[in-house]
Tab-separated table of C-alpha atoms in Angstrom:
chain	number	residue	atom	x	y	z
N	1115	MET	CA	-28.276	49.914	46.015
N	1116	ARG	CA	-25.223	48.117	44.246
N	1117	LEU	CA	-22.781	49.411	46.907
N	1118	LYS	CA	-24.893	47.845	49.684
N	1119	GLY	CA	-24.633	44.450	47.815
N	1120	VAL	CA	-20.889	44.863	47.525
N	1121	ILE	CA	-20.470	45.522	51.227
N	1122	HIS	CA	-22.732	42.680	52.056
N	1123	ASP	CA	-20.648	40.343	49.666
N	1124	LYS	CA	-17.377	41.583	51.111
N	1125	LYS	CA	-18.680	40.887	54.610
N	1126	LEU	CA	-19.707	37.410	53.732
N	1127	CYS	CA	-16.322	36.672	52.247
N	1128	ILE	CA	-14.434	37.939	55.239
N	1129	ALA	CA	-16.878	35.846	57.545
N	1130	PHE	CA	-16.349	32.831	55.370
N	1131	ALA	CA	-12.519	33.231	55.336
N	1132	LEU	CA	-12.417	33.766	59.123
N	1133	LEU	CA	-14.610	30.654	59.735
N	1134	ILE	CA	-12.595	28.512	57.263
N	1135	SER	CA	-9.179	29.521	58.666
N	1136	LEU	CA	-10.148	29.296	62.341
N	1137	GLY	CA	-12.553	26.403	61.966
N	1138	TYR	CA	-9.952	23.714	61.354
N	1139	THR	CA	-7.946	24.279	64.389
N	1140	GLN	CA	-10.053	26.373	66.751
N	1141	GLU	CA	-13.711	26.531	67.916
N	1142	ALA	CA	-15.654	29.252	69.484
N	1143	LYS	CA	-16.286	28.979	73.160
N	1144	LEU	CA	-19.824	29.109	74.504
N	1145	THR	CA	-21.002	32.689	75.333
N	1146	GLN	CA	-18.770	34.612	77.662
N	1147	VAL	CA	-19.658	38.003	79.142
N	1148	TYR	CA	-17.164	40.545	80.003
N	1149	PHE	CA	-18.340	43.713	82.073
N	1150	ASP	CA	-17.146	45.902	84.864
N	1151	GLU	CA	-19.152	44.925	87.980
N	1152	ASN	CA	-19.505	48.605	88.676
N	1153	LEU	CA	-21.733	49.032	85.576
N	1154	THR	CA	-24.417	46.782	86.573
N	1155	ASN	CA	-25.308	43.333	87.920
N	1156	PHE	CA	-25.174	40.021	86.310
N	1157	GLN	CA	-28.897	39.419	86.127
N	1158	CYS	CA	-29.265	42.686	84.175
N	1159	VAL	CA	-26.465	41.485	81.764
N	1160	LYS	CA	-28.306	38.220	81.231
N	1161	ILE	CA	-31.450	40.122	80.369
N	1162	PHE	CA	-29.687	42.232	77.815
N	1163	VAL	CA	-27.920	39.127	76.238
N	1164	ASN	CA	-31.300	37.558	75.752
N	1165	LEU	CA	-32.673	40.744	74.179
N	1166	VAL	CA	-29.822	40.821	71.703
N	1167	ARG	CA	-30.119	37.062	70.927
N	1168	SER	CA	-33.853	37.658	70.195
N	1169	SER	CA	-33.014	40.509	67.741
N	1170	TYR	CA	-32.655	40.520	64.027
N	1171	PHE	CA	-28.940	41.144	64.352
N	1172	ASP	CA	-27.107	39.478	61.418
N	1173	PHE	CA	-26.280	36.260	63.180
N	1174	GLU	CA	-27.073	34.397	59.983
N	1175	SER	CA	-23.946	35.414	58.080
N	1176	TRP	CA	-21.824	34.071	61.002
N	1177	ARG	CA	-23.284	30.640	61.271
N	1178	GLY	CA	-21.325	28.935	58.468
N	1179	ASP	CA	-23.028	25.445	57.930
N	1180	ARG	CA	-24.454	25.434	61.349
N	1181	SER	CA	-27.888	26.316	62.689
N	1182	ILE	CA	-28.711	29.960	63.454
N	1183	GLU	CA	-28.580	28.964	67.133
N	1184	TRP	CA	-24.868	28.209	66.870
N	1185	PRO	CA	-23.714	31.816	66.655
N	1186	LYS	CA	-26.225	32.974	69.427
N	1187	ASP	CA	-24.846	30.258	71.721
N	1188	HIS	CA	-21.300	31.109	70.952
N	1189	ILE	CA	-21.334	34.908	70.708
N	1190	SER	CA	-19.608	36.743	73.573
N	1191	PHE	CA	-20.352	40.194	74.922
N	1192	GLU	CA	-17.933	42.882	76.150
N	1193	PHE	CA	-19.790	45.822	77.737
N	1194	ASP	CA	-18.319	49.262	77.010
N	1195	THR	CA	-21.172	51.470	78.348
N	1196	TRP	CA	-23.979	50.779	80.724
N	1197	ASP	CA	-25.633	53.663	82.171
N	1198	LYS	CA	-29.217	55.194	82.540
N	1199	HIS	CA	-29.346	56.118	78.862
N	1200	THR	CA	-27.164	53.698	76.822
N	1201	ILE	CA	-25.925	50.124	76.742
N	1202	LEU	CA	-23.085	49.564	74.328
N	1203	ALA	CA	-21.637	46.143	73.864
N	1204	ARG	CA	-19.093	44.448	71.478
N	1205	LEU	CA	-20.202	41.092	70.035
N	1206	PHE	CA	-17.405	38.687	69.299
N	1207	PHE	CA	-16.290	35.025	69.209
N	1208	ASP	CA	-13.700	33.694	71.746
N	1209	TRP	CA	-11.621	31.362	69.785
N	1210	GLN	CA	-9.626	28.545	71.454
N	1211	ASP	CA	-7.839	25.455	70.149
N	1212	SER	CA	-9.896	22.445	71.013
N	1213	SER	CA	-6.807	20.546	72.235
N	1214	ASN	CA	-5.637	23.434	74.403
N	1215	ASP	CA	-7.398	25.714	77.040
N	1216	GLU	CA	-5.337	28.666	76.413
N	1217	PHE	CA	-6.811	31.886	75.115
N	1218	GLN	CA	-6.437	31.865	71.160
N	1219	GLY	CA	-7.941	35.179	70.090
N	1220	THR	CA	-11.271	36.862	69.236
N	1221	GLY	CA	-13.158	37.667	66.194
N	1222	THR	CA	-15.474	40.805	66.433
N	1223	ILE	CA	-18.647	40.494	64.549
N	1224	GLY	CA	-20.122	44.028	65.577
N	1225	PHE	CA	-21.459	46.271	68.158
N	1226	VAL	CA	-25.032	46.854	69.450
N	1227	LYS	CA	-26.232	50.137	71.109
N	1228	TYR	CA	-29.397	50.164	73.148
N	1229	ASP	CA	-31.338	53.330	74.074
N	1230	ARG	CA	-32.865	52.582	77.339
N	1231	GLN	CA	-35.277	55.409	77.348
N	1232	THR	CA	-36.676	54.662	73.801
N	1233	GLN	CA	-36.016	50.902	74.018
N	1234	LYS	CA	-34.302	50.981	70.645
N	1235	LEU	CA	-31.659	48.665	69.726
N	1236	GLN	CA	-29.444	49.086	66.723
N	1237	ASP	CA	-26.521	47.613	64.976
N	1238	ALA	CA	-23.909	50.446	65.925
N	1239	ASN	CA	-21.758	49.675	62.853
N	1240	LEU	CA	-24.538	49.925	60.199
N	1241	GLU	CA	-26.537	52.258	62.371
N	1242	THR	CA	-29.762	50.311	61.625
N	1243	LEU	CA	-32.573	49.619	63.972
N	1244	LEU	CA	-32.948	46.030	65.067
N	1245	HIS	CA	-36.354	44.409	65.948
N	1246	PHE	CA	-36.290	42.293	68.988
N	1247	ASP	CA	-38.603	40.444	71.544
N	1248	LYS	CA	-39.882	43.308	73.824
N	1249	SER	CA	-40.367	41.099	76.984
N	1250	PRO	CA	-36.651	41.356	77.872
N	1251	ALA	CA	-36.883	45.154	77.292
N	1252	LYS	CA	-39.646	45.339	80.067
N	1253	LYS	CA	-37.404	43.428	82.547
N	1254	LEU	CA	-34.425	45.740	81.510
N	1255	GLU	CA	-36.387	48.806	82.720
N	1256	SER	CA	-35.929	48.072	86.267
N	1257	CYS	CA	-32.067	47.229	85.971
N	1258	GLU	CA	-29.519	49.730	87.246
């Protein structure tokens, strides 16, 4: 039990250091989505993004002194897998200097894996199941 607390504390320290170091000169862009158009269509991607946003993924530890909606509105998605069985996506922040439009870097916060057949979403790093709003899952059933 103590190990879990140490890992959580370490994660919070890293997140805090990242936000402090980048927060003064850079800010996260609003949600960006990166996917191969051969994988699926954009409407399906939007449904999945809403499904993840509705989940109990640990967005809280990434909000800093902002509302919980801030990380949800600024988290970006890069899709690695989208097939009949699995959706795998990296969640990250796109950082940019507020005085410069050039790309400045990314900060990965984790990966999510969705089993399309069982409609189970998990934090792929921690291998824990995440509860989420089931209405997007119903819409996702018809996506190819």
